[in-house]
Amino acid sequence: LSPWYATTWFRAILLFLLASVLYGLYRQRVNQLLREEKMRNRIAQDLHDHLGQMLTSISVNSAALCKRTTGAMNETAQAIQASTQDMMTWLRGSLKELKPHVLLEVSLKEAALDLTENWAKRRGWFVDFAWADEASQLPENQGIQVFRILQEALTNVAKHSTEKRVKVLAGLTPETHDFVMVVENECGDASDTPAISLGLAGARDRAEAIGGELSWNIQAGKFVLLLNLPKTAIDAKRPAE
């Protein structure tokens, strides 16, 4: 007779337990991402409700002072007005990054374009942006996660690129209609696959949580990040008709 640890039933139980542990870890990570998204939304709402209202009040009062004062007092009021406008512009940009509510109002393509344009303006970069119209609509949660992955990709670009230029491309594959997003930038003479940072690891977890796959490597002196989201994963998240 074979020892108990070499029997088929023991191996089956062991495989079942291993699969259960892996699934549990996967669900734990998915729930963590959902909690993080809720926290982002709460912070964004608080900033909008409190800081936004205070800045609006300061802007209105300083504008009134500009009309009613002269000399040094008027110059001070104008400086306060200008600083407040700058802070309001920063707040609007930060709210879009914290809570991509714009996805509820426009397509994923338009939200991604708005994100990359504002990101480029703040840093003085050039973005080569091409996003196919047919890749503009994804189920809400998948769209949010793709938006987050793009945010992290741009953050990674800003840290490691040798030139202030980045490509952001997205579309559907011809035959399978999988969603594909590519972020590419120059990275000098590096030839090895870059180490996994916390940001990229988190982006990969986001991709896996929505049924996709995120990979990156260096090709001909360029860092290339590739997100692939199969059509089957997209269809599974669409509401039944």
Tab-separated table of C-alpha atoms in Angstrom:
chain	number	residue	atom	x	y	z
A	1	LEU	CA	0.000	0.000	0.000
A	2	SER	CA	1.123	3.564	-0.716
A	3	PRO	CA	1.710	5.872	2.271
A	4	TRP	CA	-1.209	8.161	3.078
A	5	TYR	CA	0.579	11.261	1.767
A	6	ALA	CA	1.023	9.614	-1.652
A	7	THR	CA	-2.611	8.678	-2.144
A	8	THR	CA	-4.835	10.320	-4.725
A	9	TRP	CA	-7.384	11.539	-2.182
A	10	PHE	CA	-4.700	13.302	-0.116
A	11	ARG	CA	-3.314	15.053	-3.184
A	12	ALA	CA	-6.811	16.106	-4.201
A	13	ILE	CA	-7.461	17.574	-0.754
A	14	LEU	CA	-4.097	19.334	-0.821
A	15	LEU	CA	-4.819	20.877	-4.242
A	16	PHE	CA	-8.257	21.964	-3.049
A	17	LEU	CA	-6.807	23.648	0.030
A	18	LEU	CA	-4.131	25.386	-2.052
A	19	ALA	CA	-6.723	26.644	-4.538
A	20	SER	CA	-8.876	27.882	-1.649
A	21	VAL	CA	-5.960	29.819	-0.133
A	22	LEU	CA	-5.060	31.407	-3.478
A	23	TYR	CA	-8.662	32.383	-4.125
A	24	GLY	CA	-8.924	33.821	-0.634
A	25	LEU	CA	-5.823	35.957	-1.199
A	26	TYR	CA	-7.216	37.104	-4.540
A	27	ARG	CA	-10.547	38.122	-3.001
A	28	GLN	CA	-8.723	39.881	-0.164
A	29	ARG	CA	-6.768	41.968	-2.662
A	30	VAL	CA	-9.903	42.796	-4.667
A	31	ASN	CA	-11.698	43.924	-1.502
A	32	GLN	CA	-8.687	46.038	-0.547
A	33	LEU	CA	-8.807	47.807	-3.927
A	34	LEU	CA	-12.520	48.464	-3.464
A	35	ARG	CA	-11.880	49.934	-0.007
A	36	GLU	CA	-9.131	52.156	-1.419
A	37	GLU	CA	-11.515	53.413	-4.111
A	38	LYS	CA	-14.169	54.222	-1.498
A	39	MET	CA	-11.566	56.084	0.578
A	40	ARG	CA	-10.492	58.105	-2.463
A	41	ASN	CA	-14.120	59.022	-3.126
A	42	ARG	CA	-14.668	60.116	0.485
A	43	ILE	CA	-11.519	62.278	0.521
A	44	ALA	CA	-12.499	63.832	-2.801
A	45	GLN	CA	-16.009	64.585	-1.532
A	46	ASP	CA	-14.658	66.198	1.655
A	47	LEU	CA	-12.204	68.338	-0.314
A	48	HIS	CA	-14.952	69.414	-2.682
A	49	ASP	CA	-17.469	70.209	0.060
A	50	HIS	CA	-15.178	72.003	2.511
A	51	LEU	CA	-12.008	73.277	0.849
A	52	GLY	CA	-13.864	74.032	-2.386
A	53	GLN	CA	-16.446	76.143	-0.573
A	54	MET	CA	-13.801	78.029	1.402
A	55	LEU	CA	-11.796	78.822	-1.731
A	56	THR	CA	-14.940	80.001	-3.506
A	57	SER	CA	-15.743	82.309	-0.582
A	58	ILE	CA	-12.196	83.727	-0.556
A	59	SER	CA	-12.350	84.244	-4.313
A	60	VAL	CA	-15.661	86.130	-4.127
A	61	ASN	CA	-14.553	88.331	-1.214
A	62	SER	CA	-11.171	89.150	-2.762
A	63	ALA	CA	-12.872	90.046	-6.054
A	64	ALA	CA	-15.112	92.468	-4.148
A	65	LEU	CA	-12.065	94.010	-2.451
A	66	CYS	CA	-10.391	94.486	-5.837
A	67	LYS	CA	-13.315	96.668	-6.929
A	68	ARG	CA	-13.524	98.708	-3.724
A	69	THR	CA	-9.890	99.393	-2.864
A	70	THR	CA	-6.922	101.181	-4.375
A	71	GLY	CA	-3.185	101.310	-3.897
A	72	ALA	CA	-1.392	98.715	-1.790
A	73	MET	CA	-4.667	97.239	-0.508
A	74	ASN	CA	-5.858	96.666	-4.069
A	75	GLU	CA	-2.588	94.954	-5.011
A	76	THR	CA	-2.917	92.647	-2.002
A	77	ALA	CA	-6.503	91.796	-2.934
A	78	GLN	CA	-5.436	91.016	-6.509
A	79	ALA	CA	-2.645	88.752	-5.250
A	80	ILE	CA	-5.117	86.908	-3.010
A	81	GLN	CA	-7.511	86.557	-5.944
A	82	ALA	CA	-4.793	85.158	-8.224
A	83	SER	CA	-3.528	82.698	-5.597
A	84	THR	CA	-7.064	81.520	-4.899
A	85	GLN	CA	-7.686	80.868	-8.590
A	86	ASP	CA	-4.467	78.859	-8.774
A	87	MET	CA	-5.517	76.810	-5.763
A	88	MET	CA	-8.956	76.165	-7.265
A	89	THR	CA	-7.350	74.968	-10.497
A	90	TRP	CA	-5.102	72.635	-8.502
A	91	LEU	CA	-8.089	71.374	-6.507
A	92	ARG	CA	-10.096	70.577	-9.637
A	93	GLY	CA	-7.168	68.598	-11.045
A	94	SER	CA	-6.643	66.735	-7.765
A	95	LEU	CA	-10.334	65.854	-7.506
A	96	LYS	CA	-10.265	64.355	-10.992
A	97	GLU	CA	-7.350	62.151	-9.980
A	98	LEU	CA	-8.868	61.154	-6.635
A	99	LYS	CA	-12.364	60.548	-7.946
A	100	PRO	CA	-12.723	60.053	-11.700
A	101	HIS	CA	-16.379	61.129	-11.600
A	102	VAL	CA	-15.775	62.457	-15.089
A	103	LEU	CA	-16.183	58.813	-16.215
A	104	LEU	CA	-19.848	59.059	-15.264
A	105	GLU	CA	-20.281	62.043	-17.580
A	106	VAL	CA	-18.038	61.309	-20.568
A	107	SER	CA	-16.438	58.313	-22.254
A	108	LEU	CA	-13.296	56.560	-21.018
A	109	LYS	CA	-11.446	58.016	-24.008
A	110	GLU	CA	-12.368	61.591	-23.062
A	111	ALA	CA	-11.544	60.987	-19.392
A	112	ALA	CA	-8.142	59.508	-20.317
A	113	LEU	CA	-7.440	62.438	-22.647
A	114	ASP	CA	-8.359	64.929	-19.922
A	115	LEU	CA	-6.075	63.104	-17.468
A	116	THR	CA	-3.073	62.984	-19.810
A	117	GLU	CA	-3.474	66.586	-20.992
A	118	ASN	CA	-3.629	67.967	-17.458
A	119	TRP	CA	-0.735	65.737	-16.397
A	120	ALA	CA	1.355	66.944	-19.335
A	121	LYS	CA	0.566	70.626	-18.742
A	122	ARG	CA	1.596	70.449	-15.089
A	123	ARG	CA	4.953	68.876	-15.998
A	124	GLY	CA	5.700	70.447	-19.381
A	125	TRP	CA	5.545	67.123	-21.244
A	126	PHE	CA	4.309	66.157	-24.698
A	127	VAL	CA	1.802	63.295	-24.941
A	128	ASP	CA	1.160	61.389	-28.163
A	129	PHE	CA	-2.425	60.254	-27.486
A	130	ALA	CA	-4.419	57.880	-29.685
A	131	TRP	CA	-7.523	56.127	-28.333
A	132	ALA	CA	-9.885	54.295	-30.684
A	133	ASP	CA	-13.551	55.261	-30.387
A	134	GLU	CA	-14.620	51.624	-30.113
A	135	ALA	CA	-12.450	51.341	-26.980
A	136	SER	CA	-14.201	54.251	-25.275
A	137	GLN	CA	-16.793	52.358	-23.283
A	138	LEU	CA	-16.131	49.771	-20.572
A	139	PRO	CA	-18.262	48.659	-17.617
A	140	GLU	CA	-17.998	51.279	-14.852
A	141	ASN	CA	-15.633	49.472	-12.463
A	142	GLN	CA	-13.358	48.322	-15.281
A	143	GLY	CA	-13.248	51.852	-16.668
A	144	ILE	CA	-12.249	53.224	-13.253
A	145	GLN	CA	-9.486	50.637	-12.861
A	146	VAL	CA	-8.130	51.337	-16.368
A	147	PHE	CA	-8.128	55.037	-15.448
A	148	ARG	CA	-6.171	54.232	-12.251
A	149	ILE	CA	-3.697	52.051	-14.146
A	150	LEU	CA	-3.096	54.898	-16.599
A	151	GLN	CA	-2.484	57.248	-13.652
A	152	GLU	CA	0.140	54.910	-12.214
A	153	ALA	CA	1.749	54.419	-15.625
A	154	LEU	CA	2.143	58.184	-16.030
A	155	THR	CA	3.592	58.445	-12.512
A	156	ASN	CA	6.142	55.779	-13.411
A	157	VAL	CA	6.975	57.601	-16.651
A	158	ALA	CA	7.632	60.848	-14.781
A	159	LYS	CA	10.121	59.073	-12.497
A	160	HIS	CA	12.153	57.169	-15.068
A	161	SER	CA	11.839	58.693	-18.533
A	162	THR	CA	14.884	60.305	-20.157
A	163	GLU	CA	12.728	62.527	-22.374
A	164	LYS	CA	9.603	64.551	-21.655
A	165	ARG	CA	7.527	62.608	-24.145
A	166	VAL	CA	5.145	59.677	-23.715
A	167	LYS	CA	2.763	57.692	-25.918
A	168	VAL	CA	-0.659	56.587	-24.716
A	169	LEU	CA	-2.438	54.239	-27.130
A	170	ALA	CA	-5.633	52.207	-26.717
A	171	GLY	CA	-7.933	50.163	-28.902
A	172	LEU	CA	-9.492	46.764	-29.543
A	173	THR	CA	-7.648	43.840	-31.110
A	174	PRO	CA	-8.982	43.066	-34.637
A	175	GLU	CA	-10.036	39.442	-34.175
A	176	THR	CA	-10.801	38.921	-30.488
A	177	HIS	CA	-11.897	42.511	-29.661
A	178	ASP	CA	-9.853	42.522	-26.465
A	179	PHE	CA	-9.197	45.956	-24.939
A	180	VAL	CA	-5.515	46.906	-25.134
A	181	MET	CA	-3.745	49.966	-23.681
A	182	VAL	CA	-0.070	50.789	-24.246
A	183	VAL	CA	2.001	53.429	-22.439
A	184	GLU	CA	5.477	53.924	-23.905
A	185	ASN	CA	8.379	56.269	-23.164
A	186	GLU	CA	12.138	56.587	-23.655
A	187	CYS	CA	14.257	55.153	-20.846
A	188	GLY	CA	17.840	55.500	-22.090
A	189	ASP	CA	20.202	52.549	-22.476
A	190	ALA	CA	18.542	50.270	-19.918
A	191	SER	CA	18.081	46.759	-21.244
A	192	ASP	CA	16.753	44.730	-18.303
A	193	THR	CA	13.125	44.400	-17.313
A	194	PRO	CA	12.592	47.044	-14.590
A	195	ALA	CA	12.072	46.010	-10.988
A	196	ILE	CA	8.507	45.828	-9.741
A	197	SER	CA	7.715	49.003	-7.801
A	198	LEU	CA	4.832	49.249	-5.345
A	199	GLY	CA	2.936	51.401	-7.824
A	200	LEU	CA	3.334	48.960	-10.714
A	201	ALA	CA	2.517	46.031	-8.446
A	202	GLY	CA	-0.681	47.797	-7.405
A	203	ALA	CA	-1.535	48.512	-11.050
A	204	ARG	CA	-1.038	44.836	-11.875
A	205	ASP	CA	-3.357	43.873	-9.017
A	206	ARG	CA	-5.969	46.256	-10.407
A	207	ALA	CA	-5.675	44.645	-13.834
A	208	GLU	CA	-6.056	41.155	-12.396
A	209	ALA	CA	-9.035	42.251	-10.274
A	210	ILE	CA	-10.996	43.109	-13.449
A	211	GLY	CA	-9.916	39.991	-15.335
A	212	GLY	CA	-7.035	41.567	-17.253
A	213	GLU	CA	-3.268	41.272	-17.421
A	214	LEU	CA	-0.624	43.974	-17.027
A	215	SER	CA	2.951	43.503	-18.215
A	216	TRP	CA	5.946	45.735	-18.879
A	217	ASN	CA	9.410	45.456	-20.383
A	218	ILE	CA	12.089	47.458	-22.163
A	219	GLN	CA	12.322	47.307	-25.953
A	220	ALA	CA	14.969	49.215	-27.929
A	221	GLY	CA	15.536	51.734	-25.141
A	222	LYS	CA	11.818	52.237	-24.529
A	223	PHE	CA	9.767	51.300	-21.489
A	224	VAL	CA	6.553	49.667	-22.704
A	225	LEU	CA	3.611	48.984	-20.396
A	226	LEU	CA	0.827	46.809	-21.840
A	227	LEU	CA	-2.663	46.264	-20.413
A	228	ASN	CA	-4.770	43.517	-21.963
A	229	LEU	CA	-8.412	43.102	-20.957
A	230	PRO	CA	-10.088	40.153	-22.736
A	231	LYS	CA	-13.507	40.628	-24.298
A	232	THR	CA	-14.821	37.758	-22.170
A	233	ALA	CA	-13.895	39.689	-18.994
A	234	ILE	CA	-15.576	42.828	-20.352
A	235	ASP	CA	-18.760	41.010	-21.364
A	236	ALA	CA	-18.952	39.320	-17.955
A	237	LYS	CA	-19.200	42.753	-16.281
A	238	ARG	CA	-21.820	44.194	-18.625
A	239	PRO	CA	-25.388	44.213	-17.279
A	240	ALA	CA	-27.607	41.532	-18.765
A	241	GLU	CA	-29.970	42.796	-21.422
